[in-house]
PDB file of C-alpha atoms and ligand atoms in Angstrom:
ATOM      1  CA  MET A   1       0.000   0.000   0.000  1.00  0.00           C
ATOM      2  CA  GLN A   2       1.350   3.429  -0.888  1.00  0.00           C
ATOM      3  CA  LYS A   3       2.369   5.738   1.910  1.00  0.00           C
ATOM      4  CA  ARG A   4      -0.165   8.388   0.902  1.00  0.00           C
ATOM      5  CA  SER A   5      -3.016   5.861   0.976  1.00  0.00           C
ATOM      6  CA  ARG A   6      -1.903   4.711   4.415  1.00  0.00           C
ATOM      7  CA  ILE A   7      -1.955   8.271   5.688  1.00  0.00           C
ATOM      8  CA  ILE A   8      -5.448   8.828   4.316  1.00  0.00           C
ATOM      9  CA  ILE A   9      -6.651   5.572   5.894  1.00  0.00           C
ATOM     10  CA  ALA A  10      -4.952   6.487   9.196  1.00  0.00           C
ATOM     11  CA  ILE A  11      -6.756   9.831   9.261  1.00  0.00           C
ATOM     12  CA  GLY A  12     -10.014   8.017   8.551  1.00  0.00           C
ATOM     13  CA  VAL A  13      -9.357   5.578  11.387  1.00  0.00           C
ATOM     14  CA  LEU A  14      -8.647   8.433  13.760  1.00  0.00           C
ATOM     15  CA  LEU A  15     -11.910  10.083  12.776  1.00  0.00           C
ATOM     16  CA  ILE A  16     -13.766   6.815  13.399  1.00  0.00           C
ATOM     17  CA  LEU A  17     -12.032   6.386  16.774  1.00  0.00           C
ATOM     18  CA  GLY A  18     -12.835   9.968  17.643  1.00  0.00           C
ATOM     19  CA  THR A  19     -16.504   9.246  17.096  1.00  0.00           C
ATOM     20  CA  ALA A  20     -16.464   5.844  18.734  1.00  0.00           C
ATOM     21  CA  THR A  21     -14.757   6.975  21.911  1.00  0.00           C
ATOM     22  CA  ALA A  22     -16.872  10.097  22.369  1.00  0.00           C
ATOM     23  CA  GLN A  23     -16.995  11.211  25.970  1.00  0.00           C
ATOM     24  CA  ALA A  24     -20.214  11.681  27.873  1.00  0.00           C
ATOM     25  CA  ASP A  25     -22.486  14.343  26.449  1.00  0.00           C
ATOM     26  CA  TRP A  26     -23.260  15.428  29.975  1.00  0.00           C
ATOM     27  CA  PHE A  27     -21.485  14.770  33.247  1.00  0.00           C
ATOM     28  CA  ASP A  28     -21.747  16.133  36.776  1.00  0.00           C
ATOM     29  CA  GLY A  29     -19.511  15.123  39.684  1.00  0.00           C
ATOM     30  CA  PHE A  30     -20.918  17.961  41.835  1.00  0.00           C
ATOM     31  CA  GLU A  31     -17.434  19.303  42.580  1.00  0.00           C
ATOM     32  CA  SER A  32     -17.857  22.762  41.050  1.00  0.00           C
ATOM     33  CA  TYR A  33     -20.546  24.109  43.375  1.00  0.00           C
ATOM     34  CA  PRO A  34     -20.135  25.564  46.880  1.00  0.00           C
ATOM     35  CA  ALA A  35     -20.807  22.906  49.539  1.00  0.00           C
ATOM     36  CA  GLY A  36     -23.865  23.635  51.640  1.00  0.00           C
ATOM     37  CA  GLY A  37     -25.492  25.706  48.930  1.00  0.00           C
ATOM     38  CA  GLY A  38     -28.321  24.897  46.561  1.00  0.00           C
ATOM     39  CA  ILE A  39     -27.842  23.711  42.989  1.00  0.00           C
ATOM     40  CA  HIS A  40     -30.907  25.358  41.420  1.00  0.00           C
ATOM     41  CA  GLY A  41     -29.830  27.633  38.572  1.00  0.00           C
ATOM     42  CA  GLN A  42     -26.342  26.088  38.283  1.00  0.00           C
ATOM     43  CA  GLY A  43     -24.975  23.476  35.885  1.00  0.00           C
ATOM     44  CA  GLY A  44     -28.319  23.248  34.104  1.00  0.00           C
ATOM     45  CA  TRP A  45     -30.133  22.133  37.261  1.00  0.00           C
ATOM     46  CA  ALA A  46     -33.504  23.598  38.231  1.00  0.00           C
ATOM     47  CA  GLY A  47     -36.218  22.794  40.731  1.00  0.00           C
ATOM     48  CA  TRP A  48     -39.315  21.044  39.435  1.00  0.00           C
ATOM     49  CA  ASN A  49     -41.267  23.446  37.193  1.00  0.00           C
ATOM     50  CA  ASP A  50     -38.297  25.834  37.556  1.00  0.00           C
ATOM     51  CA  ASP A  51     -39.294  26.452  41.177  1.00  0.00           C
ATOM     52  CA  PRO A  52     -36.331  27.065  43.538  1.00  0.00           C
ATOM     53  CA  ALA A  53     -38.467  25.769  46.419  1.00  0.00           C
ATOM     54  CA  PHE A  54     -37.511  22.281  45.175  1.00  0.00           C
ATOM     55  CA  ASP A  55     -33.771  22.939  45.304  1.00  0.00           C
ATOM     56  CA  ALA A  56     -31.242  20.307  46.436  1.00  0.00           C
ATOM     57  CA  ILE A  57     -28.133  20.925  48.538  1.00  0.00           C
ATOM     58  CA  ILE A  58     -24.526  20.211  47.609  1.00  0.00           C
ATOM     59  CA  SER A  59     -23.011  18.012  50.309  1.00  0.00           C
ATOM     60  CA  ASP A  60     -19.432  17.477  51.416  1.00  0.00           C
ATOM     61  CA  LEU A  61     -20.509  14.776  53.870  1.00  0.00           C
ATOM     62  CA  GLN A  62     -20.530  12.096  51.169  1.00  0.00           C
ATOM     63  CA  ALA A  63     -18.809  11.655  47.808  1.00  0.00           C
ATOM     64  CA  PHE A  64     -18.286   8.783  45.387  1.00  0.00           C
ATOM     65  CA  THR A  65     -15.382  10.654  43.828  1.00  0.00           C
ATOM     66  CA  GLY A  66     -13.905  13.997  44.816  1.00  0.00           C
ATOM     67  CA  SER A  67     -15.337  15.502  47.972  1.00  0.00           C
ATOM     68  CA  GLN A  68     -18.931  16.411  47.080  1.00  0.00           C
ATOM     69  CA  SER A  69     -22.240  14.965  45.945  1.00  0.00           C
ATOM     70  CA  VAL A  70     -25.815  16.203  45.746  1.00  0.00           C
ATOM     71  CA  ALA A  71     -28.104  15.434  48.687  1.00  0.00           C
ATOM     72  CA  ILE A  72     -31.709  14.681  47.829  1.00  0.00           C
ATOM     73  CA  ALA A  73     -33.794  15.286  50.946  1.00  0.00           C
ATOM     74  CA  GLY A  74     -36.951  16.953  52.177  1.00  0.00           C
ATOM     75  CA  ALA A  75     -38.481  19.169  49.508  1.00  0.00           C
ATOM     76  CA  ALA A  76     -35.771  18.445  46.907  1.00  0.00           C
ATOM     77  CA  ASP A  77     -37.139  17.720  43.437  1.00  0.00           C
ATOM     78  CA  ILE A  78     -34.358  18.738  41.102  1.00  0.00           C
ATOM     79  CA  VAL A  79     -34.319  18.442  37.311  1.00  0.00           C
ATOM     80  CA  GLN A  80     -31.556  18.304  34.696  1.00  0.00           C
ATOM     81  CA  PRO A  81     -33.175  18.937  31.291  1.00  0.00           C
ATOM     82  CA  PHE A  82     -31.786  17.512  28.052  1.00  0.00           C
ATOM     83  CA  SER A  83     -32.641  18.521  24.521  1.00  0.00           C
ATOM     84  CA  GLY A  84     -32.188  16.971  21.089  1.00  0.00           C
ATOM     85  CA  TYR A  85     -31.954  13.364  22.302  1.00  0.00           C
ATOM     86  CA  ASN A  86     -34.339  11.668  19.890  1.00  0.00           C
ATOM     87  CA  SER A  87     -32.232   8.926  18.285  1.00  0.00           C
ATOM     88  CA  GLY A  88     -29.467   6.497  19.144  1.00  0.00           C
ATOM     89  CA  VAL A  89     -28.675   4.462  22.240  1.00  0.00           C
ATOM     90  CA  TRP A  90     -27.720   6.215  25.478  1.00  0.00           C
ATOM     91  CA  TYR A  91     -26.445   5.335  28.933  1.00  0.00           C
ATOM     92  CA  LEU A  92     -27.753   7.431  31.813  1.00  0.00           C
ATOM     93  CA  THR A  93     -25.549   6.457  34.720  1.00  0.00           C
ATOM     94  CA  THR A  94     -25.201   7.624  38.310  1.00  0.00           C
ATOM     95  CA  TRP A  95     -23.882   6.480  41.652  1.00  0.00           C
ATOM     96  CA  MET A  96     -26.242   6.618  44.623  1.00  0.00           C
ATOM     97  CA  LEU A  97     -25.711   6.277  48.356  1.00  0.00           C
ATOM     98  CA  ILE A  98     -28.626   5.374  50.614  1.00  0.00           C
ATOM     99  CA  PRO A  99     -27.536   5.796  54.253  1.00  0.00           C
ATOM    100  CA  ASN A 100     -28.182   2.978  56.729  1.00  0.00           C
ATOM    101  CA  ASP A 101     -30.671   5.151  58.614  1.00  0.00           C
ATOM    102  CA  PHE A 102     -32.620   6.221  55.509  1.00  0.00           C
ATOM    103  CA  SER A 103     -36.346   6.600  55.997  1.00  0.00           C
ATOM    104  CA  GLY A 104     -39.091   7.608  53.621  1.00  0.00           C
ATOM    105  CA  GLU A 105     -39.522   7.055  49.892  1.00  0.00           C
ATOM    106  CA  THR A 106     -37.111   8.606  47.395  1.00  0.00           C
ATOM    107  CA  TYR A 107     -37.417   8.594  43.606  1.00  0.00           C
ATOM    108  CA  PHE A 108     -35.207   8.422  40.509  1.00  0.00           C
ATOM    109  CA  LEU A 109     -37.185   9.634  37.502  1.00  0.00           C
ATOM    110  CA  VAL A 110     -36.596  10.213  33.818  1.00  0.00           C
ATOM    111  CA  LEU A 111     -39.077  11.934  31.542  1.00  0.00           C
ATOM    112  CA  ASN A 112     -39.507  11.721  27.776  1.00  0.00           C
ATOM    113  CA  THR A 113     -41.334  15.063  27.676  1.00  0.00           C
ATOM    114  CA  TYR A 114     -40.705  17.907  30.086  1.00  0.00           C
ATOM    115  CA  ALA A 115     -41.692  21.541  29.962  1.00  0.00           C
ATOM    116  CA  PRO A 116     -41.876  23.448  33.268  1.00  0.00           C
ATOM    117  CA  ASN A 117     -45.583  23.855  34.009  1.00  0.00           C
ATOM    118  CA  GLY A 118     -46.238  22.333  30.577  1.00  0.00           C
ATOM    119  CA  ALA A 119     -46.324  18.945  28.853  1.00  0.00           C
ATOM    120  CA  GLN A 120     -44.750  16.215  30.994  1.00  0.00           C
ATOM    121  CA  ASN A 121     -44.569  12.457  30.427  1.00  0.00           C
ATOM    122  CA  TRP A 122     -42.685   9.871  32.514  1.00  0.00           C
ATOM    123  CA  SER A 123     -40.683   6.956  31.111  1.00  0.00           C
ATOM    124  CA  VAL A 124     -38.927   6.032  34.377  1.00  0.00           C
ATOM    125  CA  GLN A 125     -40.209   6.138  37.932  1.00  0.00           C
ATOM    126  CA  ILE A 126     -38.160   4.095  40.379  1.00  0.00           C
ATOM    127  CA  ARG A 127     -38.933   4.138  44.111  1.00  0.00           C
ATOM    128  CA  PHE A 128     -36.536   3.307  46.933  1.00  0.00           C
ATOM    129  CA  THR A 129     -38.196   2.585  50.254  1.00  0.00           C
ATOM    130  CA  GLY A 130     -38.059   0.004  53.054  1.00  0.00           C
ATOM    131  CA  GLY A 131     -35.092  -1.810  51.535  1.00  0.00           C
ATOM    132  CA  THR A 132     -36.808  -2.378  48.195  1.00  0.00           C
ATOM    133  CA  ILE A 133     -36.470  -0.836  44.734  1.00  0.00           C
ATOM    134  CA  THR A 134     -39.719  -0.824  42.764  1.00  0.00           C
ATOM    135  CA  THR A 135     -40.236   0.284  39.180  1.00  0.00           C
ATOM    136  CA  ASP A 136     -43.526   1.921  38.323  1.00  0.00           C
ATOM    137  CA  THR A 137     -43.332   0.610  34.750  1.00  0.00           C
ATOM    138  CA  ALA A 138     -45.974  -1.988  33.882  1.00  0.00           C
ATOM    139  CA  GLY A 139     -44.112  -5.014  35.253  1.00  0.00           C
ATOM    140  CA  GLY A 140     -43.662  -3.469  38.711  1.00  0.00           C
ATOM    141  CA  GLU A 141     -40.444  -5.426  39.223  1.00  0.00           C
ATOM    142  CA  THR A 142     -38.701  -5.200  42.602  1.00  0.00           C
ATOM    143  CA  MET A 143     -35.318  -6.003  44.072  1.00  0.00           C
ATOM    144  CA  PRO A 144     -33.510  -5.185  47.324  1.00  0.00           C
ATOM    145  CA  TYR A 145     -31.208  -2.176  47.602  1.00  0.00           C
ATOM    146  CA  VAL A 146     -28.078  -1.869  49.683  1.00  0.00           C
ATOM    147  CA  THR A 147     -27.431   0.862  52.235  1.00  0.00           C
ATOM    148  CA  GLY A 148     -24.282   2.467  53.528  1.00  0.00           C
ATOM    149  CA  GLN A 149     -22.337   2.087  50.277  1.00  0.00           C
ATOM    150  CA  TRP A 150     -22.373   3.601  46.814  1.00  0.00           C
ATOM    151  CA  SER A 151     -24.385   1.709  44.214  1.00  0.00           C
ATOM    152  CA  GLU A 152     -24.530   2.161  40.456  1.00  0.00           C
ATOM    153  CA  LEU A 153     -27.773   2.973  38.689  1.00  0.00           C
ATOM    154  CA  GLN A 154     -27.608   2.559  34.932  1.00  0.00           C
ATOM    155  CA  LEU A 155     -30.407   3.143  32.479  1.00  0.00           C
ATOM    156  CA  VAL A 156     -29.852   2.044  28.886  1.00  0.00           C
ATOM    157  CA  ILE A 157     -32.154   4.066  26.662  1.00  0.00           C
ATOM    158  CA  ASP A 158     -32.479   2.582  23.169  1.00  0.00           C
ATOM    159  CA  LEU A 159     -34.359   5.182  21.161  1.00  0.00           C
ATOM    160  CA  GLN A 160     -33.925   3.116  17.974  1.00  0.00           C
ATOM    161  CA  SER A 161     -36.027   0.320  19.494  1.00  0.00           C
ATOM    162  CA  ASP A 162     -38.076   2.481  21.909  1.00  0.00           C
ATOM    163  CA  LEU A 163     -36.743   0.348  24.757  1.00  0.00           C
ATOM    164  CA  GLN A 164     -35.259   0.965  28.189  1.00  0.00           C
ATOM    165  CA  THR A 165     -33.326  -1.376  30.491  1.00  0.00           C
ATOM    166  CA  PHE A 166     -32.463  -0.499  34.073  1.00  0.00           C
ATOM    167  CA  TYR A 167     -29.577  -2.011  36.008  1.00  0.00           C
ATOM    168  CA  TYR A 168     -28.840  -1.718  39.732  1.00  0.00           C
ATOM    169  CA  ASN A 169     -25.250  -2.627  40.568  1.00  0.00           C
ATOM    170  CA  GLY A 170     -25.093  -4.478  37.266  1.00  0.00           C
ATOM    171  CA  THR A 171     -28.248  -6.543  37.814  1.00  0.00           C
ATOM    172  CA  MET A 172     -31.221  -5.892  35.547  1.00  0.00           C
ATOM    173  CA  LEU A 173     -34.332  -4.735  37.377  1.00  0.00           C
ATOM    174  CA  TYR A 174     -36.562  -4.415  34.310  1.00  0.00           C
ATOM    175  CA  GLN A 175     -36.847  -3.833  30.601  1.00  0.00           C
ATOM    176  CA  ALA A 176     -39.761  -1.853  29.227  1.00  0.00           C
ATOM    177  CA  SER A 177     -40.935   0.409  26.449  1.00  0.00           C
ATOM    178  CA  TRP A 178     -39.481   3.890  26.588  1.00  0.00           C
ATOM    179  CA  SER A 179     -42.395   5.950  25.262  1.00  0.00           C
ATOM    180  CA  GLU A 180     -44.976   3.797  27.102  1.00  0.00           C
ATOM    181  CA  GLY A 181     -42.798   3.477  30.213  1.00  0.00           C
ATOM    182  CA  VAL A 182     -44.864   4.964  33.045  1.00  0.00           C
ATOM    183  CA  SER A 183     -47.328   7.610  31.841  1.00  0.00           C
ATOM    184  CA  GLY A 184     -47.861   6.020  28.420  1.00  0.00           C
ATOM    185  CA  GLY A 185     -48.242   7.741  25.082  1.00  0.00           C
ATOM    186  CA  GLY A 186     -44.958   9.615  25.443  1.00  0.00           C
ATOM    187  CA  ALA A 187     -42.234  10.684  23.042  1.00  0.00           C
ATOM    188  CA  VAL A 188     -39.211   8.707  21.882  1.00  0.00           C
ATOM    189  CA  GLU A 189     -36.894  11.299  23.385  1.00  0.00           C
ATOM    190  CA  ILE A 190     -34.880  11.891  26.555  1.00  0.00           C
ATOM    191  CA  ALA A 191     -36.180  15.089  28.163  1.00  0.00           C
ATOM    192  CA  CYS A 192     -34.766  15.203  31.697  1.00  0.00           C
ATOM    193  CA  VAL A 193     -33.654  13.328  34.790  1.00  0.00           C
ATOM    194  CA  ASP A 194     -35.390  14.220  38.051  1.00  0.00           C
ATOM    195  CA  LEU A 195     -34.200  13.429  41.582  1.00  0.00           C
ATOM    196  CA  TYR A 196     -37.141  13.603  43.963  1.00  0.00           C
ATOM    197  CA  ALA A 197     -36.957  13.251  47.754  1.00  0.00           C
ATOM    198  CA  ASN A 198     -40.690  13.185  48.459  1.00  0.00           C
ATOM    199  CA  ASN A 199     -39.861  14.454  51.987  1.00  0.00           C
ATOM    200  CA  ALA A 200     -37.563  11.506  52.704  1.00  0.00           C
ATOM    201  CA  THR A 201     -34.269  11.713  54.612  1.00  0.00           C
ATOM    202  CA  PRO A 202     -31.135  12.342  52.507  1.00  0.00           C
ATOM    203  CA  VAL A 203     -29.815  10.092  49.793  1.00  0.00           C
ATOM    204  CA  TYR A 204     -26.785  11.142  47.770  1.00  0.00           C
ATOM    205  CA  TYR A 205     -26.028  11.072  44.052  1.00  0.00           C
ATOM    206  CA  ASP A 206     -22.614  11.535  42.431  1.00  0.00           C
ATOM    207  CA  GLU A 207     -20.924  11.034  39.050  1.00  0.00           C
ATOM    208  CA  MET A 208     -24.025  11.416  36.892  1.00  0.00           C
ATOM    209  CA  SER A 209     -23.599  11.146  33.138  1.00  0.00           C
ATOM    210  CA  LEU A 210     -25.423  10.768  29.863  1.00  0.00           C
ATOM    211  CA  ALA A 211     -23.227   9.095  27.273  1.00  0.00           C
ATOM    212  CA  PRO A 212     -23.701   7.579  23.836  1.00  0.00           C
ATOM    213  CA  ALA A 213     -23.411   3.841  23.425  1.00  0.00           C
ATOM    214  CA  THR A 214     -20.110   3.180  21.708  1.00  0.00           C
ATOM    215  CA  VAL A 215     -19.504   1.032  18.663  1.00  0.00           C
ATOM    216  CA  SER A 216     -17.350  -2.078  18.732  1.00  0.00           C
ATOM    217  CA  VAL A 217     -14.303  -0.401  17.168  1.00  0.00           C
ATOM    218  CA  GLU A 218     -13.738   1.276  20.520  1.00  0.00           C
ATOM    219  CA  SER A 219     -12.543  -1.977  22.010  1.00  0.00           C
ATOM    220  CA  LYS A 220      -9.656  -2.096  19.557  1.00  0.00           C
ATOM    221  CA  SER A 221      -6.523  -0.128  20.241  1.00  0.00           C
ATOM    222  CA  LEU A 222      -5.274   2.273  17.588  1.00  0.00           C
ATOM    223  CA  SER A 223      -2.421  -0.105  16.737  1.00  0.00           C
ATOM    224  CA  GLN A 224      -4.872  -2.995  16.339  1.00  0.00           C
ATOM    225  CA  VAL A 225      -6.984  -0.926  13.982  1.00  0.00           C
ATOM    226  CA  LYS A 226      -3.902   0.114  12.035  1.00  0.00           C
ATOM    227  CA  ASN A 227      -2.980  -3.527  11.657  1.00  0.00           C
ATOM    228  CA  LEU A 228      -6.297  -4.143   9.942  1.00  0.00           C
ATOM    229  CA  PHE A 229      -4.982  -2.053   7.056  1.00  0.00           C
ATOM    230  CA  ARG A 230      -1.477  -3.512   6.773  1.00  0.00           C
TER     231      ARG A 230
HETATM  232 CA1   CA B   1     -18.249  14.152  43.440  1.00  0.00          CA
END
């Protein structure tokens, strides 16, 4: 193969790798906000219906990484809106800590349609209470949660197939339709994530991200890919 052709192919491979290894579209480790203060109006976060009464507090008592997380307690009902997510496959991932002395019922929610004081439609409504996780999708699946340690929540949102799959610490809790998830008759879009305390005692979230599913070429190193063309 001529040198010039190799260079052109190499540039093409780099472009492919650049796409395949794209970083998260959105990420929050809650390190950039003052501890003890609210998060409403910062980093894209806003109280439910843009109401600061539903603010959540940045905590330096707990952290999965760094020294801070967001505490979801009391009146907290905090939303991170997304826009333009209407195709592809996405991972919405976060780490969550439920203290040993947690009491009440706290919620992890994702909507397919969200306008403050406007159209709203739920795809995901997951409740944590009394040691049990329950999904409010049609199957109503349950599993136990752990307390006193960080656990991974991962939602795989396949907008190509209108399908969602939720994993807790790597174990699948349920798979369900995306647009018909909870409310029914929703959009095939990702509109927002909502952390809702429902007057419960604090739980903590850290390292939240929304990232595209990667293609298989990502698993190959650059040298391996180059070898494909030798
Ligand atoms: Ca953090």
